[in-house]
C-alpha cells in the first residue's frame, strides 16, 4: 500500500493543487481578483447574510384574503348575471367558502341555473391539475336556494397563481432598489423567501414588500357630509376612507373604480414645477387614458381620490379634462417616499396581502465583526492544533499538518466552486473540522505505533496501520456525515451553512487521510529510509497502559443515571431557555453610537413605555452592545413587525441597530417541529447504519450511550441557561455524530478483539480494547477541544452559546464512549458467537491472519 504509481501520484497532487488554486481567490480582495488573467479561477465564496450584512425575509400569502376576494367577485358575478337575465332574487350573501342566493319565482330557478352555469365551468389552468380547474361547485340544498362553494382545487389554483404573480411583483420591487444579487424564490405552497445581501436600509425593504400597492382612481361623493356618513351609514355604493395625513382626513368615496393601477405603464418620482415638492408622475396605457379622460371630462369641478391600499393619498379637484393620459400624484412626500411609491406602481400590485412571518437582518458592521472574529478564531485554532500535533508525533505531526492545510484548502475550494454560502456557523464548521480532521491521522498513527510495538517492521507497521484504520475511519465519519445531511435538509439559513461545511470537511478529510497523507508518509519512508518512528515530545497515554475501566462500571452507571434523571427532572420542572426560533418573538442587537457603555436600565425604561409586552435587556459581549428580547405578540405575525418598528423608532437615534431577528408564531411552531424531526431522523439513520455494520448488541449499546449524551446535554442547557435555538439543534446533532464517532472506534476494536481472543473474559477484553484506543480517543478530544476553545474565546458572542454546548458535548461524548457504550455490552453478555460467521471469516482472511503471524 505504500507504493504509488506515477499516475496515482500525479492525480493526488493535481487534486491538492486544484484545491489550493481554487481556494486562493478568497485570500485577496475582489478588485485584486478581477485584475487576474481570465484563465485563472476567480470565484470566491459567497458570504452569508450574517457575514456581509443584509436581510432574510420570509413572506406568506394570506389565504383568507384570497378566499374573501374570490367570494366578493363571485357575489358580483351572481348579481350581474341574474340582473342581465332579469331574474328576481333575494338573500345574496357570502360567508366562509360559500355564496348563496334565493330565486324569488320558482319558475325562474332553471333559467337562473342556466344564467349562472358559466360560474361552474372549468377554467384553464395550464399544467395545473391536468389543464383545467373547477373553482365553484353548485348545489341546491332546498328548492330555489342556489349555493356556490369554492372547491379545494380552486383555492389551491388561486393560491398557486397568486404566489407566481407575487414572486414576479416582489422581484421587480427588489430589483428597483438596485441591490446586488438578491435571492427571491418560492418556499412551500404559500411563501416567498427574499434574501438581499449588503442592504443598508432593511426597513425600507420591508415597507416596500409589505404593501399590496393596489392603486385606484375613484370619485369623491360630496352629496352627503362625510361626518354624517360616519355617524349614521354611508349611502349605498360608497365607503368612508381615510387619508394618509396626520391626523387622517375622512372622505366619502364612490365604490366605482374609474381606472386602476393595472392601466399604468410608467411612474417616476419628479418635482412639481410650481411648488418644487416631490411628486409622482404617471402615464396610462391607451385604455386607461381613454377612461380617465372621459371621467374627468364628465366630472369637471368635482373631487376625485387617488387611493392606495384603502388609503387616500390625495383628493384633487378636476379643474379641466385630463385627456393626455398623464398626471401626477401629490401628497406629503419626501424624495425617498415619492421614489418608493413610484417603485411600487411600476412593479404592479400584489394579488394578495403578504405577511412577514420571519425576518433576520444583520447590519454590515456586525457582519464584518463576525468575519474578523471567525478569522481570528480559525488562525488561533489552527496554530494550537498544529503545535499539538508536532509535539505529539514529531515528523508525522508535520505531515498531518500538511494534510490538514490541504484539507482546509479543498474545503474552501469546493465551497467556492459550488457557490455554497459561507455563514458564521459555517466558519464554526471549518474550525470544528480542523479539530476533527486530524482524528483520521491520529487513528492511523496510533495504529502504526501499536503494530510497531507488536513486533512488525516499520514498513509492515505503516502498511497495516493504514489498512486496519480504513474501515474504522469510514464508519466513524459516516455517522457524522449522516447528521450533517439531516441538518442540511431540515435546517435553514446559517444552520444549513454549518451542515454544508461539516459534510464537505468529512469527505475531504477521508480523502486526504488515505491519499495525500499516505503518499507523504510513503515518500518520507522512501527518501529517509528510517529505522524507527519519529520521537514524540508529548504523550498523553503511556504505551502498555492497562486501566481496569470495567471495574468502575457500577460507579459510572450510577453517576450517569443520576445525571440523566436530574436532567429530565430539570427539563420538566424548570425548562430550557428557548430562543425566538421556538417560541416566537423579536431579538434586536444594538450598539451605542458614541462608544460609551450602554445604560441597560435606561433602555429598559424607554422600551417599557412602548407597551410591547415582556422585555429582556442584557449586555451582550462588550459594554457597548446590548441584546433586547421581546416576547411573542399574541396578535399574530404583523404584531411582531410592529414591535421592531417601535423599538427602532425609540432607539435608532442613539444606537446602531446591528441585528434584528423576528419569528412569528407560524414559523416558530414549524421550526420546533423541524428540530424535533431532525434529531429523531438523524438518530434513526445513524442507528440503522451501526446496526448494519455491527451486531444488534453494538447498536443498542450505541443507542443507550447516545441518548445518555443527549439527555445530559439538555440538562446542561437547563442549568447554564444558554438560549436553545436552531444552532443548538445543530450542536446536539454534531455532538451525536462526534459521540458515535468515538463509540464506533471503540466498538471496532472490541469486535477485532472478540475475533482474536475467543475465550478471554468479556470485561478483560473490553479493558484491552479501550486501552488500545485510549491514546487516539484522548488525542482527538484534545485537538477538537483546542479548536473549539479558540472558537469559544475569539469567535464572537453570536456563536458562543453554540460553541459552549459543543465543548460540553465533546467532553461527555468521550466519557460515554469509554464508560457507557463499552461496559453496557457486558449486560448483553456479548460473546464471539454473536458475530456472524461470514463477517468473521472475511475479517480473518483480510486482517487477522497477519496479526496472528506477527504475534507468533
Short mmCIF file of N, CA and C in Angstrom, two decimals, residues 169-311:
data_model
loop_
_atom_site.label_atom_id
_atom_site.label_comp_id
_atom_site.label_asym_id
_atom_site.label_seq_id
_atom_site.Cartn_x
_atom_site.Cartn_y
_atom_site.Cartn_z
N UNK A 169 -43.86 40.22 -8.91
CA UNK A 169 -44.00 41.58 -8.41
C UNK A 169 -42.91 41.90 -7.39
N UNK A 170 -42.67 40.95 -6.45
CA UNK A 170 -41.63 41.15 -5.43
C UNK A 170 -40.27 41.29 -6.10
N UNK A 171 -40.02 40.46 -7.11
CA UNK A 171 -38.75 40.55 -7.83
C UNK A 171 -38.55 41.91 -8.47
N UNK A 172 -39.60 42.45 -9.09
CA UNK A 172 -39.49 43.77 -9.72
C UNK A 172 -39.25 44.85 -8.67
N UNK A 173 -39.94 44.74 -7.53
CA UNK A 173 -39.77 45.75 -6.48
C UNK A 173 -38.35 45.73 -5.91
N UNK A 174 -37.83 44.53 -5.63
CA UNK A 174 -36.49 44.43 -5.03
C UNK A 174 -35.44 44.89 -6.03
N UNK A 175 -35.59 44.50 -7.28
CA UNK A 175 -34.61 44.91 -8.30
C UNK A 175 -34.60 46.41 -8.50
N UNK A 176 -35.74 47.05 -8.29
CA UNK A 176 -35.81 48.51 -8.43
C UNK A 176 -34.95 49.22 -7.38
N UNK A 177 -34.67 48.51 -6.27
CA UNK A 177 -33.88 49.13 -5.20
C UNK A 177 -32.40 49.16 -5.54
N UNK A 178 -32.00 48.47 -6.61
CA UNK A 178 -30.60 48.49 -7.03
C UNK A 178 -29.70 47.65 -6.16
N UNK A 179 -30.24 46.61 -5.50
CA UNK A 179 -29.42 45.76 -4.63
C UNK A 179 -28.64 44.75 -5.46
N UNK A 180 -27.63 44.15 -4.83
CA UNK A 180 -26.74 43.22 -5.52
C UNK A 180 -27.20 41.78 -5.32
N UNK A 181 -27.46 41.09 -6.41
CA UNK A 181 -27.77 39.66 -6.43
C UNK A 181 -28.77 39.25 -5.35
N UNK A 182 -29.97 39.79 -5.37
CA UNK A 182 -30.98 39.34 -4.41
C UNK A 182 -31.46 37.93 -4.76
N UNK A 183 -31.91 37.20 -3.76
CA UNK A 183 -32.47 35.86 -3.96
C UNK A 183 -33.96 35.93 -3.66
N UNK A 184 -34.78 35.61 -4.65
CA UNK A 184 -36.23 35.63 -4.47
C UNK A 184 -36.74 34.29 -5.00
N UNK A 185 -37.25 33.47 -4.13
CA UNK A 185 -37.66 32.15 -4.56
C UNK A 185 -38.86 31.64 -3.77
N UNK A 186 -39.56 30.74 -4.40
CA UNK A 186 -40.74 30.12 -3.79
C UNK A 186 -40.30 29.19 -2.67
N UNK A 187 -41.06 29.16 -1.60
CA UNK A 187 -40.79 28.24 -0.50
C UNK A 187 -42.13 27.66 -0.03
N UNK A 188 -42.32 26.39 -0.33
CA UNK A 188 -43.59 25.76 0.02
C UNK A 188 -44.71 26.21 -0.91
N UNK A 189 -45.95 26.07 -0.44
CA UNK A 189 -47.12 26.36 -1.27
C UNK A 189 -47.57 27.82 -1.20
N UNK A 190 -47.16 28.53 -0.15
CA UNK A 190 -47.73 29.87 0.01
C UNK A 190 -46.72 30.88 0.55
N UNK A 191 -45.41 30.62 0.32
CA UNK A 191 -44.40 31.51 0.89
C UNK A 191 -43.37 31.93 -0.14
N UNK A 192 -42.77 33.09 0.12
CA UNK A 192 -41.72 33.63 -0.73
C UNK A 192 -40.54 34.00 0.16
N UNK A 193 -39.37 33.48 -0.20
CA UNK A 193 -38.16 33.81 0.53
C UNK A 193 -37.43 34.93 -0.21
N UNK A 194 -37.11 35.99 0.52
CA UNK A 194 -36.37 37.13 -0.05
C UNK A 194 -35.09 37.32 0.75
N UNK A 195 -33.95 37.22 0.08
CA UNK A 195 -32.66 37.47 0.72
C UNK A 195 -31.94 38.55 -0.07
N UNK A 196 -31.61 39.63 0.61
CA UNK A 196 -30.96 40.76 -0.04
C UNK A 196 -29.65 41.05 0.69
N UNK A 197 -28.50 40.61 0.13
CA UNK A 197 -27.22 40.85 0.81
C UNK A 197 -26.78 42.31 0.71
N UNK A 198 -26.07 42.75 1.73
CA UNK A 198 -25.47 44.08 1.71
C UNK A 198 -26.45 45.23 1.78
N UNK A 199 -27.67 44.96 2.20
CA UNK A 199 -28.69 46.02 2.24
C UNK A 199 -28.44 46.96 3.41
N UNK A 200 -28.43 48.25 3.13
CA UNK A 200 -28.13 49.24 4.17
C UNK A 200 -29.37 49.65 4.95
N UNK A 201 -30.55 49.57 4.32
CA UNK A 201 -31.78 50.04 4.96
C UNK A 201 -32.85 48.95 4.89
N UNK A 202 -32.81 47.99 5.81
CA UNK A 202 -33.77 46.88 5.75
C UNK A 202 -35.20 47.33 5.97
N UNK A 203 -35.41 48.41 6.73
CA UNK A 203 -36.78 48.85 6.99
C UNK A 203 -37.45 49.30 5.69
N UNK A 204 -36.68 49.93 4.81
CA UNK A 204 -37.24 50.36 3.53
C UNK A 204 -37.69 49.14 2.71
N UNK A 205 -36.88 48.09 2.73
CA UNK A 205 -37.25 46.87 2.01
C UNK A 205 -38.55 46.30 2.56
N UNK A 206 -38.69 46.26 3.88
CA UNK A 206 -39.91 45.73 4.48
C UNK A 206 -41.12 46.58 4.13
N UNK A 207 -40.93 47.90 4.13
CA UNK A 207 -42.05 48.79 3.78
C UNK A 207 -42.53 48.53 2.35
N UNK A 208 -41.57 48.32 1.45
CA UNK A 208 -41.92 48.11 0.04
C UNK A 208 -42.58 46.74 -0.16
N UNK A 209 -42.07 45.73 0.54
CA UNK A 209 -42.63 44.39 0.37
C UNK A 209 -43.97 44.23 1.07
N UNK A 210 -44.18 45.01 2.11
CA UNK A 210 -45.40 44.83 2.91
C UNK A 210 -46.63 45.49 2.34
N UNK A 211 -46.49 46.30 1.28
CA UNK A 211 -47.65 46.98 0.71
C UNK A 211 -48.20 46.22 -0.49
N UNK A 212 -49.49 46.09 -0.52
CA UNK A 212 -50.12 45.45 -1.67
C UNK A 212 -49.97 46.33 -2.91
N UNK A 213 -50.03 47.66 -2.72
CA UNK A 213 -49.88 48.66 -3.80
C UNK A 213 -51.02 48.55 -4.81
N UNK A 214 -52.22 48.39 -4.29
CA UNK A 214 -53.39 48.39 -5.16
C UNK A 214 -53.86 49.83 -5.33
N UNK A 215 -53.63 50.37 -6.51
CA UNK A 215 -53.92 51.78 -6.79
C UNK A 215 -55.23 51.89 -7.59
N UNK A 216 -56.10 52.78 -7.15
CA UNK A 216 -57.35 53.05 -7.88
C UNK A 216 -57.62 54.55 -7.91
N UNK A 217 -58.34 54.99 -8.94
CA UNK A 217 -58.81 56.37 -9.07
C UNK A 217 -60.33 56.32 -8.97
N UNK A 218 -60.89 56.95 -7.94
CA UNK A 218 -62.33 56.90 -7.69
C UNK A 218 -62.85 58.31 -7.41
N UNK A 219 -64.14 58.53 -7.65
CA UNK A 219 -64.74 59.84 -7.41
C UNK A 219 -65.09 59.99 -5.93
N UNK A 220 -65.01 61.25 -5.47
CA UNK A 220 -65.42 61.59 -4.10
C UNK A 220 -66.88 62.01 -4.12
N UNK A 221 -67.69 61.42 -3.24
CA UNK A 221 -69.12 61.73 -3.15
C UNK A 221 -69.29 62.90 -2.16
N UNK A 222 -69.75 64.04 -2.67
CA UNK A 222 -69.95 65.21 -1.81
C UNK A 222 -71.44 65.50 -1.58
N UNK A 223 -72.31 64.57 -1.99
CA UNK A 223 -73.76 64.79 -1.83
C UNK A 223 -74.18 64.70 -0.37
N UNK A 224 -73.39 63.99 0.43
CA UNK A 224 -73.68 63.82 1.86
C UNK A 224 -72.43 64.22 2.64
N UNK A 225 -72.58 65.03 3.69
CA UNK A 225 -71.40 65.36 4.51
C UNK A 225 -70.74 64.09 5.04
N UNK A 226 -69.42 64.05 4.96
CA UNK A 226 -68.72 62.84 5.34
C UNK A 226 -68.93 62.49 6.81
N UNK A 227 -69.07 63.51 7.68
CA UNK A 227 -69.26 63.23 9.10
C UNK A 227 -70.60 62.56 9.33
N UNK A 228 -71.60 62.98 8.54
CA UNK A 228 -72.92 62.36 8.65
C UNK A 228 -72.86 60.89 8.22
N UNK A 229 -72.09 60.63 7.17
CA UNK A 229 -71.94 59.25 6.71
C UNK A 229 -71.25 58.39 7.76
N UNK A 230 -70.30 59.00 8.47
CA UNK A 230 -69.58 58.25 9.51
C UNK A 230 -70.50 57.94 10.68
N UNK A 231 -71.31 58.93 11.09
CA UNK A 231 -72.15 58.77 12.27
C UNK A 231 -73.36 57.90 12.00
N UNK A 232 -73.89 57.96 10.81
CA UNK A 232 -75.07 57.14 10.51
C UNK A 232 -74.64 55.93 9.67
N UNK A 233 -74.79 56.08 8.37
CA UNK A 233 -74.44 54.98 7.48
C UNK A 233 -74.14 55.55 6.11
N UNK A 234 -73.03 55.14 5.46
CA UNK A 234 -72.72 55.69 4.14
C UNK A 234 -73.82 55.32 3.13
N UNK A 235 -74.11 56.20 2.20
CA UNK A 235 -75.10 55.89 1.16
C UNK A 235 -74.68 54.63 0.39
N UNK A 236 -75.64 53.91 -0.19
CA UNK A 236 -75.30 52.70 -0.97
C UNK A 236 -74.30 53.03 -2.07
N UNK A 237 -73.33 52.13 -2.25
CA UNK A 237 -72.32 52.32 -3.29
C UNK A 237 -71.19 53.23 -2.89
N UNK A 238 -71.08 53.57 -1.61
CA UNK A 238 -69.98 54.42 -1.16
C UNK A 238 -69.32 53.83 0.09
N UNK A 239 -68.11 54.29 0.36
CA UNK A 239 -67.35 53.82 1.52
C UNK A 239 -66.55 55.00 2.08
N UNK A 240 -66.43 55.04 3.40
CA UNK A 240 -65.61 56.08 4.03
C UNK A 240 -64.17 55.58 4.11
N UNK A 241 -63.26 56.31 3.50
CA UNK A 241 -61.83 56.01 3.56
C UNK A 241 -61.09 57.21 4.15
N UNK A 242 -59.93 56.92 4.74
CA UNK A 242 -59.17 57.99 5.40
C UNK A 242 -57.87 58.24 4.64
N UNK A 243 -57.38 59.49 4.77
CA UNK A 243 -56.16 59.88 4.08
C UNK A 243 -54.94 59.45 4.88
N UNK A 244 -53.78 59.63 4.29
CA UNK A 244 -52.51 59.29 4.95
C UNK A 244 -51.98 60.45 5.80
N UNK A 245 -52.76 61.53 5.92
CA UNK A 245 -52.31 62.67 6.71
C UNK A 245 -52.32 62.34 8.20
N UNK A 246 -51.70 63.21 8.97
CA UNK A 246 -51.70 63.08 10.42
C UNK A 246 -52.22 64.38 11.03
N UNK A 247 -53.47 64.44 11.57
CA UNK A 247 -54.40 63.31 11.69
C UNK A 247 -55.07 62.99 10.35
N UNK A 248 -55.57 61.74 10.19
CA UNK A 248 -56.19 61.33 8.93
C UNK A 248 -57.47 62.12 8.64
N UNK A 249 -57.68 62.41 7.38
CA UNK A 249 -58.88 63.13 6.94
C UNK A 249 -59.84 62.13 6.28
N UNK A 250 -61.12 62.08 6.71
CA UNK A 250 -62.06 61.12 6.10
C UNK A 250 -62.62 61.65 4.78
N UNK A 251 -62.88 60.72 3.85
CA UNK A 251 -63.51 61.04 2.56
C UNK A 251 -64.59 60.00 2.30
N UNK A 252 -65.69 60.47 1.70
CA UNK A 252 -66.74 59.55 1.27
C UNK A 252 -66.46 59.23 -0.20
N UNK A 253 -66.09 57.97 -0.47
CA UNK A 253 -65.60 57.56 -1.79
C UNK A 253 -66.62 56.66 -2.48
N UNK A 254 -66.89 56.95 -3.75
CA UNK A 254 -67.74 56.06 -4.55
C UNK A 254 -66.98 54.76 -4.82
N UNK A 255 -67.69 53.63 -4.69
CA UNK A 255 -67.05 52.33 -4.88
C UNK A 255 -66.63 52.09 -6.33
N UNK A 256 -67.29 52.75 -7.26
CA UNK A 256 -66.98 52.55 -8.67
C UNK A 256 -65.56 53.04 -8.96
N UNK A 257 -64.76 52.15 -9.59
CA UNK A 257 -63.37 52.48 -9.92
C UNK A 257 -63.33 53.05 -11.33
N UNK A 258 -62.79 54.28 -11.46
CA UNK A 258 -62.66 54.91 -12.77
C UNK A 258 -61.57 54.20 -13.57
N UNK A 259 -60.41 54.08 -12.98
CA UNK A 259 -59.28 53.40 -13.61
C UNK A 259 -58.39 52.89 -12.49
N UNK A 260 -57.70 51.77 -12.72
CA UNK A 260 -56.88 51.16 -11.67
C UNK A 260 -55.41 51.16 -12.07
N UNK A 261 -54.57 50.74 -11.14
CA UNK A 261 -53.13 50.69 -11.38
C UNK A 261 -52.74 49.73 -12.47
N UNK A 262 -53.63 48.80 -12.84
CA UNK A 262 -53.33 47.86 -13.92
C UNK A 262 -53.13 48.59 -15.25
N UNK A 263 -53.70 49.78 -15.37
CA UNK A 263 -53.59 50.54 -16.63
C UNK A 263 -52.38 51.47 -16.65
N UNK A 264 -51.58 51.46 -15.56
CA UNK A 264 -50.36 52.29 -15.56
C UNK A 264 -49.26 51.63 -16.38
N UNK A 265 -48.56 52.42 -17.17
CA UNK A 265 -47.42 51.90 -17.91
C UNK A 265 -46.10 52.49 -17.40
N UNK A 266 -46.17 53.56 -16.62
CA UNK A 266 -44.95 54.14 -16.09
C UNK A 266 -45.28 55.03 -14.90
N UNK A 267 -44.32 55.12 -13.97
CA UNK A 267 -44.45 56.03 -12.82
C UNK A 267 -43.04 56.44 -12.41
N UNK A 268 -42.82 57.74 -12.23
CA UNK A 268 -41.50 58.25 -11.88
C UNK A 268 -41.62 59.32 -10.80
N UNK A 269 -40.64 59.34 -9.90
CA UNK A 269 -40.58 60.39 -8.88
C UNK A 269 -39.99 61.64 -9.52
N UNK A 270 -40.72 62.74 -9.45
CA UNK A 270 -40.26 64.01 -10.03
C UNK A 270 -40.57 65.14 -9.04
N UNK A 271 -40.41 66.39 -9.52
CA UNK A 271 -40.72 67.55 -8.69
C UNK A 271 -41.79 68.39 -9.37
N UNK A 272 -42.73 68.89 -8.58
CA UNK A 272 -43.76 69.78 -9.11
C UNK A 272 -43.09 71.10 -9.53
N UNK A 273 -43.35 71.51 -10.78
CA UNK A 273 -42.69 72.70 -11.31
C UNK A 273 -43.12 73.98 -10.60
N UNK A 274 -44.33 73.96 -10.01
CA UNK A 274 -44.83 75.18 -9.34
C UNK A 274 -44.35 75.27 -7.90
N UNK A 275 -44.43 74.14 -7.17
CA UNK A 275 -44.11 74.17 -5.74
C UNK A 275 -42.74 73.58 -5.43
N UNK A 276 -42.15 72.89 -6.40
CA UNK A 276 -40.85 72.22 -6.22
C UNK A 276 -40.91 71.12 -5.16
N UNK A 277 -42.11 70.57 -4.93
CA UNK A 277 -42.27 69.47 -3.98
C UNK A 277 -42.17 68.13 -4.72
N UNK A 278 -41.69 67.09 -4.04
CA UNK A 278 -41.62 65.78 -4.68
C UNK A 278 -43.03 65.27 -5.01
N UNK A 279 -43.22 64.77 -6.21
CA UNK A 279 -44.48 64.18 -6.65
C UNK A 279 -44.16 62.93 -7.46
N UNK A 280 -45.22 62.20 -7.80
CA UNK A 280 -45.06 61.00 -8.64
C UNK A 280 -45.84 61.23 -9.93
N UNK A 281 -45.13 61.28 -11.05
CA UNK A 281 -45.77 61.42 -12.35
C UNK A 281 -46.09 60.04 -12.90
N UNK A 282 -47.28 59.91 -13.52
CA UNK A 282 -47.69 58.60 -14.03
C UNK A 282 -48.21 58.75 -15.46
N UNK A 283 -48.26 57.60 -16.15
CA UNK A 283 -48.76 57.58 -17.52
C UNK A 283 -49.58 56.32 -17.72
N UNK A 284 -50.82 56.50 -18.28
CA UNK A 284 -51.71 55.37 -18.51
C UNK A 284 -51.48 54.76 -19.88
N UNK A 285 -51.94 53.51 -20.06
CA UNK A 285 -51.99 52.93 -21.40
C UNK A 285 -53.19 53.53 -22.14
N UNK A 286 -53.42 53.10 -23.37
CA UNK A 286 -54.48 53.69 -24.20
C UNK A 286 -55.85 53.53 -23.55
N UNK A 287 -56.13 52.34 -23.05
CA UNK A 287 -57.43 52.08 -22.42
C UNK A 287 -57.61 52.95 -21.19
N UNK A 288 -56.58 53.00 -20.36
CA UNK A 288 -56.66 53.80 -19.14
C UNK A 288 -56.78 55.28 -19.44
N UNK A 289 -56.04 55.76 -20.45
CA UNK A 289 -56.10 57.18 -20.82
C UNK A 289 -57.49 57.56 -21.29
N UNK A 290 -58.12 56.66 -22.06
CA UNK A 290 -59.47 56.94 -22.57
C UNK A 290 -60.48 57.02 -21.44
N UNK A 291 -60.43 56.03 -20.54
CA UNK A 291 -61.39 56.01 -19.42
C UNK A 291 -61.16 57.20 -18.48
N UNK A 292 -59.89 57.51 -18.20
CA UNK A 292 -59.58 58.62 -17.30
C UNK A 292 -59.98 59.95 -17.94
N UNK A 293 -59.73 60.11 -19.22
CA UNK A 293 -60.11 61.34 -19.91
C UNK A 293 -61.62 61.52 -19.93
N UNK A 294 -62.36 60.43 -20.17
CA UNK A 294 -63.82 60.51 -20.20
C UNK A 294 -64.36 60.89 -18.82
N UNK A 295 -63.81 60.26 -17.77
CA UNK A 295 -64.29 60.52 -16.41
C UNK A 295 -64.03 61.97 -16.00
N UNK A 296 -62.86 62.47 -16.30
CA UNK A 296 -62.56 63.85 -15.92
C UNK A 296 -63.34 64.86 -16.75
N UNK A 297 -63.68 64.48 -17.96
CA UNK A 297 -64.47 65.38 -18.82
C UNK A 297 -65.89 65.50 -18.31
N UNK A 298 -66.42 64.40 -17.75
CA UNK A 298 -67.80 64.40 -17.26
C UNK A 298 -67.92 64.94 -15.85
N UNK A 299 -66.80 65.11 -15.14
CA UNK A 299 -66.88 65.49 -13.72
C UNK A 299 -66.01 66.70 -13.39
N UNK A 300 -65.96 67.64 -14.31
CA UNK A 300 -65.20 68.87 -14.05
C UNK A 300 -65.79 69.58 -12.84
N UNK A 301 -64.92 70.00 -11.93
CA UNK A 301 -65.37 70.68 -10.72
C UNK A 301 -65.48 69.76 -9.52
N UNK A 302 -65.55 68.46 -9.75
CA UNK A 302 -65.67 67.50 -8.63
C UNK A 302 -64.28 67.05 -8.15
N UNK A 303 -64.29 66.43 -6.97
CA UNK A 303 -63.05 65.87 -6.44
C UNK A 303 -62.94 64.40 -6.86
N UNK A 304 -61.73 63.97 -7.17
CA UNK A 304 -61.50 62.53 -7.36
C UNK A 304 -60.35 62.11 -6.44
N UNK A 305 -60.46 60.87 -5.97
CA UNK A 305 -59.49 60.38 -4.97
C UNK A 305 -58.51 59.41 -5.62
N UNK A 306 -57.25 59.55 -5.23
CA UNK A 306 -56.22 58.57 -5.61
C UNK A 306 -56.01 57.70 -4.38
N UNK A 307 -56.43 56.43 -4.50
CA UNK A 307 -56.48 55.53 -3.35
C UNK A 307 -55.42 54.44 -3.51
N UNK A 308 -54.60 54.29 -2.47
CA UNK A 308 -53.57 53.24 -2.45
C UNK A 308 -53.78 52.39 -1.21
N UNK A 309 -54.10 51.12 -1.45
CA UNK A 309 -54.32 50.18 -0.34
C UNK A 309 -55.32 50.73 0.68
N UNK A 310 -56.48 51.15 0.16
CA UNK A 310 -57.59 51.61 1.01
C UNK A 310 -57.27 52.89 1.78
N UNK A 311 -56.26 53.63 1.34
CA UNK A 311 -55.96 54.92 1.95
C UNK A 311 -55.89 55.98 0.85
#
